Short mmCIF file of C-alpha atoms in Angstrom, two decimals:
data_model
loop_
_atom_site.label_atom_id
_atom_site.label_comp_id
_atom_site.label_asym_id
_atom_site.label_seq_id
_atom_site.Cartn_x
_atom_site.Cartn_y
_atom_site.Cartn_z
CA MET X 5 -8.14 5.57 -8.00
CA ILE X 6 -6.95 7.08 -11.29
CA ALA X 7 -8.39 10.49 -10.36
CA SER X 8 -6.78 10.39 -6.93
CA LEU X 9 -3.41 9.45 -8.41
CA ARG X 10 -3.70 12.37 -10.81
CA ARG X 11 -4.36 14.74 -7.90
CA LEU X 12 -1.37 13.41 -6.01
CA SER X 13 0.79 13.59 -9.14
CA LEU X 14 -0.07 17.26 -9.53
CA LEU X 15 0.97 17.80 -5.93
CA ALA X 16 4.26 16.03 -6.57
CA CYS X 17 4.96 18.16 -9.62
CA ALA X 18 4.28 21.33 -7.65
CA LEU X 19 6.50 20.24 -4.79
CA LEU X 20 9.32 19.15 -7.10
CA ALA X 21 9.18 22.49 -8.88
CA THR X 22 9.58 24.50 -5.67
CA PRO X 23 12.82 26.55 -5.86
CA LEU X 24 14.13 25.51 -2.46
CA SER X 25 17.47 27.24 -2.85
CA PHE X 26 16.00 30.68 -3.38
CA ALA X 27 13.03 31.07 -1.04
CA THR X 28 13.19 31.63 2.66
CA ASP X 29 9.69 30.36 3.38
CA THR X 30 9.77 27.21 1.28
CA PRO X 31 8.95 23.94 3.04
CA THR X 32 11.64 21.74 4.52
CA PRO X 33 11.94 18.13 3.36
CA ARG X 34 10.05 16.91 6.44
CA GLU X 35 7.32 19.50 5.85
CA MET X 36 7.00 18.25 2.29
CA TRP X 37 6.80 14.65 3.43
CA HIS X 38 4.26 15.40 6.13
CA GLY X 39 2.01 17.35 3.77
CA ALA X 40 2.17 14.77 0.99
CA VAL X 41 1.51 11.86 3.33
CA GLU X 42 -1.40 13.73 4.90
CA LEU X 43 -3.00 13.92 1.45
CA GLN X 44 -2.36 10.22 0.91
CA TYR X 45 -3.97 9.32 4.23
CA ALA X 46 -6.89 11.62 3.38
CA GLU X 47 -7.38 9.78 0.09
CA LEU X 48 -7.19 6.42 1.89
CA SER X 49 -9.86 7.55 4.33
CA ALA X 50 -12.12 8.88 1.58
CA ALA X 51 -11.69 5.73 -0.51
CA SER X 52 -12.52 3.56 2.51
CA GLU X 53 -15.69 5.57 3.11
CA ARG X 54 -16.66 5.06 -0.54
CA LEU X 55 -16.09 1.33 -0.10
CA GLU X 56 -18.25 1.28 3.04
CA ALA X 57 -21.07 3.03 1.16
CA SER X 58 -20.68 0.71 -1.81
CA ALA X 59 -20.99 -2.38 0.41
CA ALA X 60 -24.17 -0.96 1.97
CA ARG X 61 -25.71 -0.26 -1.44
CA PHE X 62 -24.94 -3.74 -2.71
CA CYS X 63 -26.40 -5.41 0.36
CA GLN X 64 -29.58 -3.33 0.12
CA SER X 65 -30.18 -4.29 -3.51
CA PRO X 66 -27.70 -6.83 -4.93
CA ASP X 67 -27.22 -6.71 -8.68
CA GLU X 68 -24.37 -7.06 -11.16
CA ALA X 69 -23.76 -3.34 -11.59
CA LEU X 70 -23.50 -2.74 -7.85
CA ARG X 71 -21.30 -5.82 -7.52
CA GLN X 72 -18.90 -4.38 -10.10
CA ARG X 73 -18.88 -1.02 -8.36
CA LEU X 74 -18.16 -2.76 -5.06
CA GLU X 75 -15.19 -4.58 -6.56
CA ASN X 76 -13.88 -1.36 -8.10
CA ASP X 77 -14.21 0.51 -4.81
CA TRP X 78 -12.46 -2.31 -2.94
CA LEU X 79 -9.51 -2.15 -5.35
CA SER X 80 -9.36 1.67 -5.24
CA ALA X 81 -9.24 1.70 -1.45
CA TYR X 82 -6.67 -1.10 -1.40
CA GLN X 83 -4.51 0.84 -3.88
CA ALA X 84 -4.82 3.97 -1.75
CA TRP X 85 -3.42 1.97 1.17
CA GLN X 86 -0.55 0.68 -0.98
CA ALA X 87 0.31 4.25 -2.01
CA VAL X 88 1.07 5.29 1.57
CA ARG X 89 2.37 1.94 2.78
CA PHE X 90 5.96 3.19 2.70
CA ILE X 91 5.19 5.05 5.94
CA GLN X 92 5.85 2.35 8.53
CA PHE X 93 6.19 4.50 11.64
CA GLY X 94 4.07 6.88 13.69
CA PRO X 95 0.27 6.49 13.91
CA VAL X 96 0.17 3.47 11.59
CA GLU X 97 2.04 1.51 14.26
CA GLN X 98 -0.60 2.18 16.91
CA ASN X 99 -2.77 -0.87 17.59
CA SER X 100 -1.08 -2.65 14.67
CA ARG X 101 -3.06 -0.55 12.20
CA GLY X 102 -0.91 -1.64 9.25
CA TRP X 103 -1.78 -5.26 10.01
CA GLN X 104 -5.43 -4.34 10.52
CA LEU X 105 -5.55 -2.92 7.02
CA GLN X 106 -3.60 -5.75 5.43
CA PHE X 107 -2.86 -9.04 7.16
CA TRP X 108 -0.06 -10.36 4.99
CA PRO X 109 1.82 -12.63 4.52
CA ASP X 110 -0.80 -15.21 5.41
CA ARG X 111 1.08 -18.50 5.14
CA LYS X 112 -1.52 -20.44 7.17
CA ASN X 113 -4.59 -18.96 5.45
CA LEU X 114 -5.80 -17.41 8.68
CA VAL X 115 -7.87 -14.94 6.64
CA GLY X 116 -9.86 -17.78 5.09
CA SER X 117 -10.32 -19.51 8.45
CA LYS X 118 -11.54 -16.32 10.12
CA VAL X 119 -13.98 -15.46 7.33
CA ARG X 120 -15.43 -18.97 7.25
CA GLY X 121 -15.77 -18.92 11.03
CA TRP X 122 -17.78 -15.70 10.99
CA LEU X 123 -19.95 -16.92 8.11
CA LYS X 124 -20.97 -19.85 10.30
CA ALA X 125 -21.60 -17.70 13.38
CA ALA X 126 -25.07 -17.71 14.93
CA GLU X 127 -25.20 -13.92 14.98
CA ALA X 128 -23.86 -11.51 12.38
CA PRO X 129 -20.98 -9.32 13.59
CA ASP X 130 -20.93 -5.56 13.78
CA ALA X 131 -17.90 -3.29 13.41
CA GLN X 132 -17.13 -3.55 17.14
CA ASP X 133 -17.01 -7.34 16.90
CA ILE X 134 -14.56 -7.06 14.03
CA ALA X 135 -12.46 -4.49 15.90
CA SER X 136 -12.23 -6.87 18.87
CA ASP X 137 -11.19 -9.85 16.77
CA SER X 138 -7.96 -10.83 14.99
CA VAL X 139 -6.28 -8.61 12.40
CA ALA X 140 -6.87 -11.47 9.94
CA ILE X 141 -10.56 -10.50 9.68
CA GLN X 142 -10.20 -6.71 9.76
CA GLY X 143 -8.82 -5.57 6.42
CA PHE X 144 -8.64 -5.71 2.66
CA PRO X 145 -7.63 -9.41 2.39
CA ALA X 146 -10.73 -10.53 4.31
CA LEU X 147 -12.90 -8.51 1.93
CA GLU X 148 -10.99 -10.03 -0.98
CA TYR X 149 -11.94 -13.50 0.27
CA LEU X 150 -15.61 -12.53 0.34
CA LEU X 151 -15.42 -11.02 -3.13
CA TYR X 152 -13.17 -13.47 -4.96
CA ASP X 153 -12.52 -16.76 -3.21
CA ASP X 154 -13.67 -19.87 -5.07
CA ALA X 155 -15.77 -20.82 -2.06
CA MET X 156 -17.89 -17.69 -2.60
CA ASP X 157 -20.11 -16.74 -5.48
CA GLU X 158 -22.34 -13.77 -6.22
CA GLN X 159 -25.35 -15.37 -4.55
CA ALA X 160 -23.35 -16.26 -1.44
CA LEU X 161 -22.07 -12.70 -1.09
CA SER X 162 -25.60 -11.35 -1.13
CA ASP X 163 -26.70 -13.70 1.66
CA PRO X 164 -27.52 -11.80 4.85
CA GLY X 165 -24.67 -13.32 6.85
CA ALA X 166 -22.03 -12.58 4.23
CA CYS X 167 -23.36 -9.07 3.65
CA SER X 168 -23.42 -8.30 7.37
CA LEU X 169 -19.82 -9.48 7.69
CA MET X 170 -18.73 -7.43 4.68
CA GLN X 171 -20.43 -4.30 6.01
CA ALA X 172 -18.86 -4.77 9.45
CA ILE X 173 -15.40 -5.06 7.91
CA THR X 174 -15.83 -2.06 5.63
CA THR X 175 -17.10 0.05 8.55
CA HIS X 176 -14.08 -0.98 10.60
CA LEU X 177 -11.81 -0.05 7.68
CA ALA X 178 -13.47 3.35 7.34
CA ASP X 179 -13.14 3.98 11.08
CA THR X 180 -9.50 2.89 11.13
CA THR X 181 -8.39 4.96 8.15
CA SER X 182 -10.26 8.04 9.37
CA ALA X 183 -8.48 7.78 12.72
CA LEU X 184 -5.17 7.21 10.94
CA HIS X 185 -5.63 10.41 8.96
CA ARG X 186 -6.53 12.45 12.04
CA ASP X 187 -3.64 11.02 14.03
CA TRP X 188 -1.15 11.79 11.26
CA GLN X 189 -2.31 15.40 11.32
CA ALA X 190 -1.87 15.50 15.11
CA PHE X 191 1.52 13.82 14.73
CA GLY X 192 2.71 16.71 12.55
CA GLU X 193 4.23 18.95 15.22
CA HIS X 194 6.27 16.12 16.74
CA TYR X 195 7.34 14.89 13.31
CA LEU X 196 8.44 18.33 12.15
CA GLU X 197 10.30 19.21 15.32
CA THR X 198 12.23 15.94 15.61
CA PRO X 199 15.30 15.84 13.33
CA ASP X 200 15.60 12.05 13.61
CA TYR X 201 12.44 11.68 11.54
CA THR X 202 14.39 12.59 8.43
CA GLU X 203 16.41 9.39 8.78
CA THR X 204 13.34 7.48 9.92
CA THR X 205 11.43 8.46 6.78
CA LEU X 206 14.34 7.51 4.54
CA ALA X 207 14.83 4.19 6.32
CA SER X 208 11.10 3.44 6.10
CA ALA X 209 11.09 3.99 2.33
CA ILE X 210 14.17 1.78 1.96
CA GLN X 211 12.48 -0.94 3.98
CA ALA X 212 9.35 -0.66 1.82
CA LEU X 213 11.48 -1.30 -1.28
CA GLU X 214 13.20 -4.23 0.42
CA ILE X 215 9.83 -5.81 1.24
CA LEU X 216 8.63 -5.10 -2.29
CA GLU X 217 11.64 -6.82 -3.85
CA ASP X 218 12.12 -9.71 -1.45
CA LYS X 219 8.67 -10.53 -0.10
CA ARG X 220 6.07 -9.14 -2.46
CA LEU X 221 7.79 -10.31 -5.67
CA GLY X 222 10.88 -12.40 -4.94
CA GLU X 223 9.32 -15.10 -2.78
CA PRO X 224 6.17 -15.80 -4.83
CA MET X 225 8.28 -15.74 -8.01
CA GLY X 226 10.66 -18.36 -6.58
CA LEU X 227 13.71 -16.06 -6.60
CA LYS X 228 14.61 -16.44 -2.92
CA GLY X 229 15.79 -20.04 -2.69
CA ALA X 230 12.39 -21.77 -2.67
CA PRO X 231 10.11 -22.82 -5.54
CA ALA X 232 7.67 -20.31 -6.97
CA ASN X 233 4.44 -20.12 -4.96
CA GLY X 234 1.76 -17.76 -6.16
CA TYR X 235 -0.20 -18.20 -2.93
CA LEU X 236 2.49 -16.16 -1.17
CA ALA X 237 1.60 -13.15 -3.32
CA GLU X 238 -0.67 -10.34 -2.22
CA ALA X 239 -4.13 -10.23 -3.76
CA TRP X 240 -3.72 -13.61 -5.48
CA ARG X 241 -7.44 -14.33 -5.18
CA SER X 242 -8.40 -11.22 -7.15
CA GLY X 243 -5.43 -11.33 -9.51
CA GLN X 244 -4.34 -7.77 -8.66
CA THR X 245 -0.83 -8.35 -7.29
CA VAL X 246 0.99 -6.24 -9.87
CA ARG X 247 -1.56 -3.44 -9.67
CA LEU X 248 -0.86 -3.16 -5.94
CA VAL X 249 2.87 -3.05 -6.64
CA GLU X 250 2.26 -0.29 -9.16
CA SER X 251 0.27 1.68 -6.57
CA SER X 252 3.12 1.40 -4.07
CA LEU X 253 5.56 2.74 -6.64
CA GLU X 254 3.19 5.60 -7.52
CA GLY X 255 2.86 6.37 -3.84
CA LEU X 256 6.62 6.69 -3.53
CA ARG X 257 6.63 9.10 -6.45
CA THR X 258 3.90 11.34 -5.06
CA GLY X 259 4.52 11.04 -1.34
CA PHE X 260 8.24 10.44 -0.94
CA LEU X 261 10.13 11.75 -3.99
CA PRO X 262 9.43 15.49 -3.52
CA GLY X 263 10.87 15.54 0.01
CA LEU X 264 13.79 13.35 -1.07
CA THR X 265 14.55 15.72 -3.92
CA ALA X 266 14.57 18.69 -1.55
CA LEU X 267 16.84 16.84 0.85
CA LEU X 268 19.33 15.93 -1.86
CA ARG X 269 19.23 19.46 -3.25
CA GLU X 270 20.24 20.72 0.20
CA ALA X 271 23.10 18.19 0.17
CA ASP X 272 24.21 19.39 -3.27
CA ALA X 273 23.45 15.92 -4.65
CA LEU X 274 20.55 16.67 -6.98
CA PRO X 275 21.82 14.23 -9.69
CA LEU X 276 21.06 11.36 -7.31
CA ALA X 277 17.47 12.58 -6.96
CA GLU X 278 17.17 12.75 -10.73
CA ALA X 279 18.59 9.23 -11.07
CA PHE X 280 16.10 7.91 -8.51
CA ARG X 281 13.21 9.72 -10.24
CA ASP X 282 14.21 8.35 -13.65
CA GLN X 283 14.53 4.80 -12.32
CA LEU X 284 11.21 5.11 -10.52
CA ASP X 285 9.50 6.33 -13.70
CA LYS X 286 11.04 3.46 -15.66
CA THR X 287 9.84 0.97 -13.07
CA LEU X 288 6.33 2.44 -13.08
CA VAL X 289 6.12 2.09 -16.86
CA GLN X 290 7.27 -1.52 -16.61
CA ALA X 291 4.65 -2.30 -13.96
CA SER X 292 1.85 -0.59 -15.88
CA GLU X 293 2.53 -2.70 -18.97
CA LEU X 294 2.26 -6.05 -17.15
CA PRO X 295 -0.91 -8.08 -16.57
CA PRO X 296 -2.53 -7.26 -13.22
CA GLY X 297 -1.98 -10.66 -11.63
CA LEU X 298 1.18 -12.53 -10.68
CA VAL X 299 -0.01 -16.14 -10.49
CA PRO X 300 -0.85 -16.61 -14.21
CA SER X 301 2.53 -15.17 -15.17
CA LEU X 302 4.33 -17.96 -13.30
CA GLU X 303 3.19 -20.40 -16.00
CA ASP X 304 3.71 -18.07 -18.97
CA GLU X 305 7.32 -17.70 -20.11
CA GLU X 306 6.90 -14.31 -21.76
CA ALA X 307 4.83 -12.90 -18.89
CA PHE X 308 7.36 -14.21 -16.39
CA ARG X 309 10.15 -12.40 -18.21
CA GLY X 310 8.15 -9.21 -17.74
CA LEU X 311 7.89 -9.91 -14.01
CA GLN X 312 11.65 -10.52 -13.90
CA SER X 313 12.26 -7.16 -15.55
CA LEU X 314 10.05 -5.48 -12.96
CA TYR X 315 11.91 -7.29 -10.18
CA LEU X 316 15.27 -6.09 -11.54
CA ASP X 317 14.00 -2.51 -11.89
CA ILE X 318 12.85 -2.55 -8.26
CA SER X 319 16.20 -4.02 -7.23
CA GLN X 320 17.96 -1.13 -8.92
CA LEU X 321 15.61 1.34 -7.24
CA ARG X 322 16.37 -0.23 -3.88
CA HIS X 323 20.12 -0.04 -4.57
CA LEU X 324 19.91 3.64 -5.50
CA LEU X 325 18.03 4.58 -2.34
CA GLY X 326 19.52 2.13 0.11
CA ASN X 327 23.15 2.40 -0.99
CA GLU X 328 23.99 5.43 -3.10
CA ILE X 329 21.54 7.95 -1.65
CA ALA X 330 21.74 6.62 1.91
CA GLY X 331 25.53 6.74 1.68
CA GLU X 332 25.51 10.30 0.37
CA LEU X 333 23.25 11.39 3.23
CA GLY X 334 25.17 9.44 5.87
CA LEU X 335 22.13 7.35 6.78
CA VAL X 336 22.75 4.70 9.42
CA ARG X 337 20.10 2.01 9.13
CA GLY X 338 18.23 1.53 12.36
CA PHE X 339 15.91 -1.37 11.61
CA ASN X 340 15.64 -4.42 9.38
CA SER X 341 13.12 -5.78 6.92
CA SER X 342 10.12 -7.50 8.38
CA ASP X 343 7.54 -9.98 7.18
CA GLY X 344 4.52 -7.95 6.17
CA ASP X 345 3.68 -4.47 7.35
#
């Protein structure tokens, strides 16, 4: 994942450095967004294929080294999804693909119920069986259960039934993300020719920050009127909640910020783009310095203060985009926050 983020960061730097005011053939903001998101979907597809291959290798010859590689590839693919999660329209809406990749929030532990049900099945599923079933069994959280839930252990994961289920899920993920990448490419002409997609992209990024503040951090931290509950957090089984948040922020920097900067330059409001970039960089540093998990920090006063600082930084980022920048660009919000994807 680090290498892919570096590649995307180089793209962002190149796009941000483009002298939009002086070239006649420079890309428009929507062209910049489409190109950057295409690279993010390409990385998601490639990471999912690596995960599929890693699951096959582990099941063929289970050992500790292959288990560690499997876990690393799962996290890398999950982070690649988080990086492009701010796109909540277009091909990702088809067949509830966002929910297929990540069924969350899961207040009733449907992921656990589905996984346990398939582990008890008389016949092992294939990718088509998974594709025909509930979104609760199709994505990264179901794989997380197999890899990290207390009910599983290394021996259980290497059992034929568990391995067959894991391989079916990873194949479905690889198929879904490959189709998502292809469909985003095909979506390009419509996206570029439809002016409303400028506002749609802005509104989608604002909504992503709202979900990040309110649902992904605020609710599990107990900052939204109910007691803290770490089981509401993403990736609580693996202890990677904050790393996923960091990946979402990095995805905004590489996939969204260049087009936003171009748009604000056109509106003669470049200082707002610089303010958003600086706040985003500050927030990324804060996230990178925190422990990867959220649940342990709920019981640690110093660690919780770090989470609170991250929450406040994201709140400021949301205010900048959703109020100051949206107001400058005359954005009229067209949809509200939702639970999950």
